[in-house]
Amino acid sequence: MTPGTRTRSKVLGVLLAGLLSCALSPVLLQPAEARADNMSELQEIQSQIQEHNEAYEAAVDQVEEIQAQIDENEQRIAEIEAELPGAQERASSSMRTLYKMQQSSGGLVDLLLASDDFYDLLATAQYLDVIQAHSTDALDELTALEGELELTRASLTSQMDAAQEQRAEAEAALAEANAARAELQAAIEAQAAAEAAERQAAIEAAKKDQGGSFTTESGNTAPVEVPSSDGLTPVDWSVGQEAFVSTWTARIDAYLAGSPLAGQGHTFAEAAWANGVDPRFSPAISTVESSTGRYCFRPHNAWGWGNVSWGSWEEAIWAHVAGLASGYGGTLTYAGAQKYCPPNADHWYTSVLANMQRI
């Protein structure tokens, strides 16, 4: 099946023990069938990584939203606490005024009776009403502020509890993703061990044909490249998303410098983190298949990926990296090379490996 015919899918997780048993013994008895089984199980483990990554991202987004609400409530609490002393002073003054008015009821009656006419009486009554209303308003203001402060503090406590719960969920999701990555790495190592003879044969063939060329999946001609060794340094997934993206952005940008894909390191790194794919895999394939985007057989298709065209490099990178996750286990294997470029799997494998080692 060609790369363009693969679609991203969700599948049930599998146990590593099952993978190891498929990788170590059936390969010797039924090589083609065993390789297919191993590729399928790599894809299944990869899907677990994607699911855990999605759960982690959702939890982190929720924490940020709750934190914004917490910050807003803390600011309002500070504002209320700043207003309270003045409100308390106004309320105390108002209570004293009301008390004096209540204690001098006889004097108030005399004040009203001393009015010269009806309009004077009305003005006096309105004045007294204003004093009482002002005093009552001050007391109501204090009561409202104290009530809002109490409710805001209660809401803040609830939101902090929710934030802590979401953080715990995010940490659990990240731990599960890292565990799935470790499982994937173990599975890849098992696959590599099973493929050792084929990989070594491919490298020997590349040495023999070095200086020659071969036809890629996209129909372009690429030079046969010999890797510096038969493996790759492991990707460190434990550093966290920010450090991962920052580190691989710089490395990929350096590799892509001067090409049509220059400056896309951040996109490659973000897509790799989100999908649990080796960040070197997609950039290296672009070099083998299209001279790093210089000779695309479809618009923005630098990878010989089916008959697909895209509207931008960003859209294309995300789609290709997701396809490598769902269809190839997220990193280079010899079985994956046989699937990606069947006519020239040996040279495709060694050339992609050599380019991954440069990143």
Protein backbone atom coordinates (compact mmCIF):
# COMPACT_ATOMS: atom_id res chain seq x y z
CA MET A 1 0.00 0.00 0.00
CA THR A 2 1.42 3.40 -0.96
CA PRO A 3 1.78 6.16 1.69
CA GLY A 4 -1.04 8.23 0.20
CA THR A 5 -3.58 5.44 0.73
CA ARG A 6 -3.02 5.30 4.47
CA THR A 7 -5.42 7.19 6.77
CA ARG A 8 -5.05 8.07 10.41
CA SER A 9 -7.05 5.76 12.67
CA LYS A 10 -7.67 5.02 16.32
CA VAL A 11 -6.99 1.43 17.44
CA LEU A 12 -6.86 -0.46 20.70
CA GLY A 13 -3.54 -0.60 22.60
CA VAL A 14 -1.52 -3.82 22.77
CA LEU A 15 0.83 -5.31 25.33
CA LEU A 16 4.57 -5.03 24.74
CA ALA A 17 4.96 -8.71 25.54
CA GLY A 18 2.88 -9.57 22.52
CA LEU A 19 4.98 -7.32 20.34
CA LEU A 20 8.22 -8.84 21.56
CA SER A 21 6.98 -12.36 20.92
CA CYS A 22 6.05 -11.37 17.36
CA ALA A 23 9.33 -9.54 16.82
CA LEU A 24 11.75 -12.17 18.08
CA SER A 25 10.46 -15.56 16.99
CA PRO A 26 7.93 -15.42 14.10
CA VAL A 27 10.30 -13.23 12.07
CA LEU A 28 12.59 -16.20 11.66
CA LEU A 29 9.77 -18.48 10.53
CA GLN A 30 7.59 -16.15 8.46
CA PRO A 31 9.58 -12.95 7.69
CA ALA A 32 7.05 -11.09 5.54
CA GLU A 33 4.08 -11.88 7.79
CA ALA A 34 6.02 -11.09 10.94
CA ARG A 35 7.18 -7.74 9.58
CA ALA A 36 3.59 -6.82 8.77
CA ASP A 37 2.51 -7.79 12.28
CA ASN A 38 5.30 -5.73 13.81
CA MET A 39 4.41 -2.67 11.73
CA SER A 40 0.78 -3.03 12.75
CA GLU A 41 1.66 -3.21 16.43
CA LEU A 42 4.02 -0.23 16.17
CA GLN A 43 1.09 1.70 14.73
CA GLU A 44 -1.15 0.60 17.60
CA ILE A 45 1.34 1.74 20.23
CA GLN A 46 1.74 4.99 18.29
CA SER A 47 -2.00 5.59 18.49
CA GLN A 48 -1.79 5.32 22.28
CA ILE A 49 0.84 8.07 22.29
CA GLN A 50 -1.40 10.33 20.21
CA GLU A 51 -4.38 9.74 22.51
CA HIS A 52 -2.33 10.48 25.63
CA ASN A 53 -0.88 13.60 24.00
CA GLU A 54 -4.37 14.84 23.18
CA ALA A 55 -5.48 14.22 26.77
CA TYR A 56 -2.42 16.06 28.06
CA GLU A 57 -3.01 19.07 25.79
CA ALA A 58 -6.69 19.25 26.81
CA ALA A 59 -5.78 19.12 30.49
CA VAL A 60 -3.13 21.81 30.08
CA ASP A 61 -5.61 24.06 28.26
CA GLN A 62 -8.10 23.57 31.10
CA VAL A 63 -5.47 24.45 33.69
CA GLU A 64 -4.64 27.65 31.82
CA GLU A 65 -8.32 28.60 31.63
CA ILE A 66 -8.85 27.99 35.33
CA GLN A 67 -5.66 29.87 36.17
CA ALA A 68 -6.96 32.89 34.23
CA GLN A 69 -10.17 32.77 36.31
CA ILE A 70 -8.09 32.47 39.50
CA ASP A 71 -6.01 35.50 38.52
CA GLU A 72 -9.17 37.49 37.82
CA ASN A 73 -10.69 36.55 41.16
CA GLU A 74 -7.49 37.34 43.05
CA GLN A 75 -7.45 40.78 41.43
CA ARG A 76 -11.09 41.39 42.42
CA ILE A 77 -10.37 40.26 45.99
CA ALA A 78 -7.51 42.75 46.16
CA GLU A 79 -9.79 45.50 44.87
CA ILE A 80 -12.50 44.67 47.42
CA GLU A 81 -10.00 44.55 50.27
CA ALA A 82 -8.72 47.97 49.20
CA GLU A 83 -12.29 49.35 49.18
CA LEU A 84 -13.35 47.82 52.49
CA PRO A 85 -11.66 50.29 54.92
CA GLY A 86 -13.40 53.28 53.28
CA ALA A 87 -16.72 51.46 53.14
CA GLN A 88 -16.39 50.46 56.80
CA GLU A 89 -15.62 54.05 57.78
CA ARG A 90 -18.60 55.37 55.81
CA ALA A 91 -20.83 52.69 57.32
CA SER A 92 -19.65 53.55 60.86
CA SER A 93 -20.30 57.25 60.27
CA SER A 94 -23.73 56.46 58.88
CA MET A 95 -24.60 54.27 61.86
CA ARG A 96 -23.63 57.09 64.21
CA THR A 97 -25.80 59.51 62.24
CA LEU A 98 -28.78 57.16 62.32
CA TYR A 99 -28.29 56.57 66.02
CA LYS A 100 -28.27 60.29 66.74
CA MET A 101 -31.42 60.77 64.67
CA GLN A 102 -33.18 57.99 66.55
CA GLN A 103 -32.09 59.34 69.94
CA SER A 104 -33.27 62.86 69.16
CA SER A 105 -36.73 62.12 67.84
CA GLY A 106 -38.22 64.90 69.94
CA GLY A 107 -35.80 67.39 68.47
CA LEU A 108 -36.72 66.25 64.99
CA VAL A 109 -40.41 66.86 65.71
CA ASP A 110 -39.58 70.34 66.99
CA LEU A 111 -37.54 70.94 63.83
CA LEU A 112 -40.50 70.03 61.68
CA LEU A 113 -42.99 72.07 63.71
CA ALA A 114 -40.70 75.07 63.50
CA SER A 115 -41.11 75.21 59.74
CA ASP A 116 -42.61 78.52 58.57
CA ASP A 117 -44.81 77.04 55.87
CA PHE A 118 -45.61 73.86 54.00
CA TYR A 119 -42.75 74.19 51.52
CA ASP A 120 -40.29 74.75 54.35
CA LEU A 121 -41.71 71.66 56.07
CA LEU A 122 -41.36 69.62 52.87
CA ALA A 123 -37.78 70.75 52.37
CA THR A 124 -36.90 69.81 55.96
CA ALA A 125 -38.49 66.37 55.59
CA GLN A 126 -36.65 65.76 52.32
CA TYR A 127 -33.35 66.76 53.96
CA LEU A 128 -33.90 64.31 56.79
CA ASP A 129 -34.85 61.58 54.29
CA VAL A 130 -31.67 62.19 52.30
CA ILE A 131 -29.56 61.84 55.45
CA GLN A 132 -31.23 58.55 56.33
CA ALA A 133 -31.03 57.22 52.75
CA HIS A 134 -27.33 58.13 52.52
CA SER A 135 -26.66 56.35 55.78
CA THR A 136 -28.59 53.26 54.68
CA ASP A 137 -26.75 53.20 51.33
CA ALA A 138 -23.41 53.23 53.10
CA LEU A 139 -24.45 50.26 55.21
CA ASP A 140 -25.79 48.43 52.13
CA GLU A 141 -22.51 49.10 50.29
CA LEU A 142 -20.49 47.56 53.11
CA THR A 143 -22.80 44.53 53.28
CA ALA A 144 -22.58 44.02 49.50
CA LEU A 145 -18.78 44.30 49.46
CA GLU A 146 -18.38 41.87 52.32
CA GLY A 147 -20.80 39.43 50.63
CA GLU A 148 -18.97 39.67 47.30
CA LEU A 149 -15.64 39.14 49.05
CA GLU A 150 -16.92 36.01 50.76
CA LEU A 151 -18.39 34.59 47.52
CA THR A 152 -15.26 35.42 45.51
CA ARG A 153 -13.02 33.74 48.07
CA ALA A 154 -15.24 30.66 48.03
CA SER A 155 -15.13 30.59 44.20
CA LEU A 156 -11.36 31.03 44.26
CA THR A 157 -10.95 28.07 46.60
CA SER A 158 -13.14 25.93 44.35
CA GLN A 159 -11.21 26.98 41.24
CA MET A 160 -7.87 26.28 42.87
CA ASP A 161 -9.09 22.79 43.77
CA ALA A 162 -10.21 22.28 40.16
CA ALA A 163 -6.86 23.54 38.85
CA GLN A 164 -4.96 21.13 41.07
CA GLU A 165 -7.15 18.27 39.85
CA GLN A 166 -6.59 19.24 36.21
CA ARG A 167 -2.84 19.53 36.77
CA ALA A 168 -2.83 16.05 38.25
CA GLU A 169 -4.75 14.75 35.21
CA ALA A 170 -2.30 16.49 32.87
CA GLU A 171 0.67 14.98 34.68
CA ALA A 172 -0.95 11.54 34.53
CA ALA A 173 -1.64 11.93 30.79
CA LEU A 174 1.96 13.02 30.17
CA ALA A 175 3.27 10.10 32.21
CA GLU A 176 1.12 7.71 30.16
CA ALA A 177 2.38 9.27 26.93
CA ASN A 178 5.97 8.89 28.09
CA ALA A 179 5.31 5.29 29.09
CA ALA A 180 3.81 4.64 25.66
CA ARG A 181 6.87 6.25 24.05
CA ALA A 182 9.15 4.01 26.08
CA GLU A 183 7.08 1.04 24.96
CA LEU A 184 7.34 2.23 21.38
CA GLN A 185 11.10 2.63 21.68
CA ALA A 186 11.38 -0.91 23.03
CA ALA A 187 9.22 -2.14 20.17
CA ILE A 188 11.35 -0.30 17.63
CA GLU A 189 14.49 -1.82 19.13
CA ALA A 190 12.90 -5.26 18.93
CA GLN A 191 11.96 -4.59 15.31
CA ALA A 192 15.50 -3.40 14.59
CA ALA A 193 16.94 -6.56 16.11
CA ALA A 194 14.65 -8.67 13.96
CA GLU A 195 15.61 -6.67 10.89
CA ALA A 196 19.34 -6.60 11.63
CA ALA A 197 20.41 -8.78 8.70
CA GLU A 198 18.22 -6.90 6.22
CA ARG A 199 19.39 -3.51 7.45
CA GLN A 200 23.02 -4.55 7.26
CA ALA A 201 22.49 -5.89 3.76
CA ALA A 202 20.93 -2.56 2.75
CA ILE A 203 23.91 -0.63 4.15
CA GLU A 204 26.37 -2.91 2.34
CA ALA A 205 24.43 -2.40 -0.88
CA ALA A 206 24.52 1.38 -0.36
CA LYS A 207 28.29 1.29 0.10
CA LYS A 208 28.59 -0.69 -3.10
CA ASP A 209 26.33 1.69 -5.03
CA GLN A 210 27.57 4.91 -3.40
CA GLY A 211 27.83 7.64 -6.01
CA GLY A 212 24.90 6.18 -7.91
CA SER A 213 21.23 7.08 -7.72
CA PHE A 214 17.80 5.50 -7.39
CA THR A 215 14.18 6.37 -8.13
CA THR A 216 12.15 7.57 -5.13
CA GLU A 217 8.45 7.07 -4.42
CA SER A 218 7.71 10.50 -5.92
CA GLY A 219 9.44 9.53 -9.17
CA ASN A 220 12.44 11.78 -8.60
CA THR A 221 16.04 10.63 -8.74
CA ALA A 222 17.99 10.72 -5.46
CA PRO A 223 21.62 9.92 -4.69
CA VAL A 224 22.38 6.71 -2.82
CA GLU A 225 23.61 7.74 0.64
CA VAL A 226 25.46 5.69 3.22
CA PRO A 227 24.66 6.31 6.91
CA SER A 228 27.50 6.87 9.37
CA SER A 229 26.21 3.97 11.50
CA ASP A 230 23.36 1.50 11.47
CA GLY A 231 21.22 3.34 14.06
CA LEU A 232 19.98 6.62 15.51
CA THR A 233 20.48 8.32 18.85
CA PRO A 234 17.23 8.02 20.84
CA VAL A 235 14.85 10.99 21.04
CA ASP A 236 14.49 12.34 24.59
CA TRP A 237 10.74 12.66 25.21
CA SER A 238 11.11 13.27 28.96
CA VAL A 239 12.17 16.93 28.63
CA GLY A 240 8.60 18.23 28.23
CA GLN A 241 6.89 19.86 25.27
CA GLU A 242 8.44 23.34 25.46
CA ALA A 243 12.04 22.10 25.69
CA PHE A 244 11.41 19.40 23.07
CA VAL A 245 9.96 21.84 20.53
CA SER A 246 12.65 24.45 21.20
CA THR A 247 15.54 21.98 20.84
CA TRP A 248 14.28 20.29 17.68
CA THR A 249 13.17 23.56 16.07
CA ALA A 250 16.77 24.77 16.15
CA ARG A 251 18.18 21.47 14.89
CA ILE A 252 15.68 21.09 12.06
CA ASP A 253 15.99 24.74 11.02
CA ALA A 254 19.75 24.29 10.73
CA TYR A 255 19.20 21.21 8.56
CA LEU A 256 16.62 22.95 6.33
CA ALA A 257 18.58 26.20 5.87
CA GLY A 258 18.61 27.39 2.26
CA SER A 259 15.83 25.06 1.11
CA PRO A 260 12.17 25.83 0.27
CA LEU A 261 11.32 24.32 3.67
CA ALA A 262 13.64 26.72 5.53
CA GLY A 263 12.10 28.10 8.71
CA GLN A 264 9.64 25.23 9.14
CA GLY A 265 11.56 23.64 12.02
CA HIS A 266 8.97 24.75 14.56
CA THR A 267 6.14 23.20 12.54
CA PHE A 268 8.01 19.90 12.20
CA ALA A 269 8.86 19.89 15.93
CA GLU A 270 5.30 20.71 17.07
CA ALA A 271 3.78 18.09 14.77
CA ALA A 272 6.34 15.52 15.94
CA TRP A 273 5.53 16.16 19.61
CA ALA A 274 1.77 16.06 19.03
CA ASN A 275 1.94 12.77 17.13
CA GLY A 276 4.83 11.10 18.97
CA VAL A 277 6.94 10.90 15.80
CA ASP A 278 10.73 11.08 15.60
CA PRO A 279 11.22 14.78 14.67
CA ARG A 280 13.94 13.85 12.16
CA PHE A 281 11.79 11.44 10.16
CA SER A 282 9.66 13.75 8.01
CA PRO A 283 12.41 16.32 7.23
CA ALA A 284 14.77 13.52 6.18
CA ILE A 285 12.17 11.98 3.86
CA SER A 286 11.61 15.40 2.24
CA THR A 287 15.29 15.52 1.32
CA VAL A 288 15.31 12.05 -0.22
CA GLU A 289 12.00 12.46 -2.05
CA SER A 290 12.23 16.06 -3.31
CA SER A 291 15.63 17.56 -2.42
CA THR A 292 14.01 19.20 0.63
CA GLY A 293 11.04 20.65 -1.23
CA ARG A 294 12.86 21.76 -4.40
CA TYR A 295 11.23 19.25 -6.74
CA CYS A 296 7.71 18.53 -5.52
CA PHE A 297 5.61 16.37 -7.82
CA ARG A 298 2.44 17.94 -6.29
CA PRO A 299 2.05 21.39 -4.68
CA HIS A 300 3.70 21.38 -1.24
CA ASN A 301 4.13 17.60 -1.44
CA ALA A 302 7.81 17.10 -0.63
CA TRP A 303 7.48 13.47 0.47
CA GLY A 304 6.12 11.44 -2.46
CA TRP A 305 2.96 11.07 -0.40
CA GLY A 306 0.33 9.54 -2.69
CA ASN A 307 -1.27 12.02 -5.11
CA VAL A 308 -1.93 14.66 -2.45
CA SER A 309 -1.57 18.43 -2.82
CA TRP A 310 -1.64 20.95 0.02
CA GLY A 311 -2.13 24.69 0.26
CA SER A 312 0.80 25.43 2.56
CA TRP A 313 3.90 23.86 4.04
CA GLU A 314 2.33 23.96 7.50
CA GLU A 315 -0.73 21.99 6.38
CA ALA A 316 1.46 19.54 4.49
CA ILE A 317 3.88 18.94 7.38
CA TRP A 318 1.11 18.24 9.89
CA ALA A 319 -0.59 15.83 7.49
CA HIS A 320 2.62 13.97 6.64
CA VAL A 321 3.78 13.64 10.25
CA ALA A 322 0.33 12.36 11.26
CA GLY A 323 0.53 9.82 8.44
CA LEU A 324 3.95 8.65 9.61
CA ALA A 325 2.44 8.14 13.07
CA SER A 326 -0.59 6.17 11.93
CA GLY A 327 1.08 4.19 9.17
CA TYR A 328 4.76 3.73 10.08
CA GLY A 329 5.09 3.64 13.87
CA GLY A 330 6.58 7.14 14.00
CA THR A 331 10.18 6.37 13.04
CA LEU A 332 12.33 4.69 10.41
CA THR A 333 12.34 0.90 10.18
CA TYR A 334 13.38 -1.36 7.35
CA ALA A 335 9.84 -2.74 7.17
CA GLY A 336 8.59 0.84 6.85
CA ALA A 337 11.03 1.47 4.00
CA GLN A 338 9.68 -1.59 2.18
CA LYS A 339 6.20 -0.15 2.57
CA TYR A 340 7.06 3.45 1.68
CA CYS A 341 9.25 2.83 -1.38
CA PRO A 342 8.87 -0.84 -2.38
CA PRO A 343 10.92 -0.78 -5.62
CA ASN A 344 14.05 0.65 -3.95
CA ALA A 345 13.57 0.00 -0.23
CA ASP A 346 17.27 -0.64 0.44
CA HIS A 347 18.55 2.65 -0.94
CA TRP A 348 15.55 4.59 0.39
CA TYR A 349 16.18 3.20 3.87
CA THR A 350 19.90 4.03 3.97
CA SER A 351 19.39 7.49 2.44
CA VAL A 352 16.65 8.47 4.90
CA LEU A 353 18.75 7.10 7.79
CA ALA A 354 21.79 9.09 6.64
CA ASN A 355 19.73 12.29 6.55
CA MET A 356 18.15 11.64 9.95
CA GLN A 357 21.64 11.26 11.39
CA ARG A 358 22.52 14.74 10.08
CA ILE A 359 19.69 16.48 11.97
